[in-house]
Amino acid sequence: MKIYRFLTGDDNSAFCHKVTEALSKGWALYGEPTYAYDAANGVMRCGQAVTKEADVEYSSDLRLGQL
């Protein structure tokens, strides 16, 4: 089964590390990153979709970050 996650965070090195950690665990980038200005907090926010093949049956209880 292909699983999907959308990683989000402030546009900083912590977000880059989050994406890099996912890649090191076998996730693959899916599409282009997204950016938006969070006016309420005065920061840029970014997101990146990632996918991974996993030998599991789908359940809404899956902890996708642990696969």
CSV table of N, CA, C and O in Angstrom, one decimal, residues 13-37:
chain,number,residue,atom,x,y,z
A,13,SER,N,15.6,25.6,9.4
A,13,SER,CA,16.4,24.3,9.3
A,13,SER,C,15.6,23.2,10.0
A,13,SER,O,15.8,22.0,9.6
A,14,ALA,N,14.8,23.4,11.0
A,14,ALA,CA,14.1,22.3,11.6
A,14,ALA,C,13.1,21.6,10.6
A,14,ALA,O,13.0,20.4,10.6
A,15,PHE,N,12.5,22.4,9.7
A,15,PHE,CA,11.7,21.8,8.7
A,15,PHE,C,12.5,21.0,7.7
A,15,PHE,O,12.1,19.9,7.4
A,16,CYS,N,13.7,21.5,7.3
A,16,CYS,CA,14.5,20.8,6.4
A,16,CYS,C,15.0,19.5,7.1
A,16,CYS,O,15.0,18.4,6.4
A,17,HIS,N,15.3,19.5,8.4
A,17,HIS,CA,15.6,18.2,9.1
A,17,HIS,C,14.5,17.3,9.1
A,17,HIS,O,14.7,16.0,9.0
A,18,LYS,N,13.2,17.8,9.3
A,18,LYS,CA,12.1,16.9,9.3
A,18,LYS,C,11.9,16.2,8.0
A,18,LYS,O,11.7,15.0,7.9
A,19,VAL,N,12.1,16.9,6.9
A,19,VAL,CA,12.0,16.3,5.5
A,19,VAL,C,13.2,15.3,5.3
A,19,VAL,O,13.0,14.2,4.8
A,20,THR,N,14.4,15.7,5.7
A,20,THR,CA,15.5,14.9,5.6
A,20,THR,C,15.4,13.6,6.4
A,20,THR,O,15.7,12.5,5.9
A,21,GLU,N,14.9,13.6,7.6
A,21,GLU,CA,14.6,12.4,8.4
A,21,GLU,C,13.6,11.5,7.7
A,21,GLU,O,13.9,10.3,7.6
A,22,ALA,N,12.6,12.1,7.1
A,22,ALA,CA,11.6,11.2,6.4
A,22,ALA,C,12.3,10.5,5.2
A,22,ALA,O,12.1,9.3,5.0
A,23,LEU,N,13.1,11.3,4.5
A,23,LEU,CA,13.8,10.7,3.3
A,23,LEU,C,14.7,9.6,3.8
A,23,LEU,O,14.8,8.5,3.1
A,24,SER,N,15.4,9.7,4.9
A,24,SER,CA,16.3,8.7,5.4
A,24,SER,C,15.6,7.5,5.9
A,24,SER,O,16.2,6.4,6.0
A,25,LYS,N,14.3,7.6,6.1
A,25,LYS,CA,13.5,6.4,6.5
A,25,LYS,C,12.7,5.8,5.4
A,25,LYS,O,11.8,5.0,5.6
A,26,GLY,N,13.1,6.2,4.1
A,26,GLY,CA,12.5,5.5,3.0
A,26,GLY,C,11.3,6.3,2.3
A,26,GLY,O,10.8,5.8,1.4
A,27,TRP,N,11.0,7.4,2.9
A,27,TRP,CA,9.9,8.2,2.2
A,27,TRP,C,10.5,8.9,1.0
A,27,TRP,O,11.7,9.2,0.9
A,28,ALA,N,9.6,9.2,0.0
A,28,ALA,CA,10.0,9.9,-1.2
A,28,ALA,C,9.3,11.1,-1.4
A,28,ALA,O,8.1,11.2,-1.1
A,29,LEU,N,9.9,12.2,-1.9
A,29,LEU,CA,9.2,13.4,-2.2
A,29,LEU,C,8.1,13.2,-3.2
A,29,LEU,O,8.2,12.4,-4.1
A,30,TYR,N,7.0,13.9,-2.9
A,30,TYR,CA,5.8,13.8,-3.8
A,30,TYR,C,5.4,15.2,-4.2
A,30,TYR,O,4.9,15.9,-3.3
A,31,GLY,N,5.7,15.6,-5.4
A,31,GLY,CA,5.3,17.0,-5.8
A,31,GLY,C,6.3,18.0,-5.3
A,31,GLY,O,7.3,17.7,-4.7
A,32,GLU,N,5.9,19.2,-5.6
A,32,GLU,CA,6.7,20.4,-5.2
A,32,GLU,C,6.4,20.9,-3.8
A,32,GLU,O,5.3,20.7,-3.3
A,33,PRO,N,7.4,21.5,-3.1
A,33,PRO,CA,7.1,22.0,-1.8
A,33,PRO,C,6.2,23.2,-1.9
A,33,PRO,O,6.1,23.8,-3.0
A,34,THR,N,5.5,23.6,-0.9
A,34,THR,CA,4.6,24.7,-0.9
A,34,THR,C,5.0,25.7,0.2
A,34,THR,O,5.6,25.3,1.2
A,35,TYR,N,4.8,27.0,-0.1
A,35,TYR,CA,5.1,28.1,0.9
A,35,TYR,C,4.0,29.0,1.0
A,35,TYR,O,3.3,29.3,0.0
A,36,ALA,N,3.8,29.5,2.2
A,36,ALA,CA,2.7,30.5,2.4
A,36,ALA,C,3.2,31.4,3.6
A,36,ALA,O,3.8,30.9,4.5
A,37,TYR,N,2.8,32.7,3.5
A,37,TYR,CA,3.1,33.6,4.6
A,37,TYR,C,2.0,33.5,5.7
A,37,TYR,O,0.8,33.6,5.4
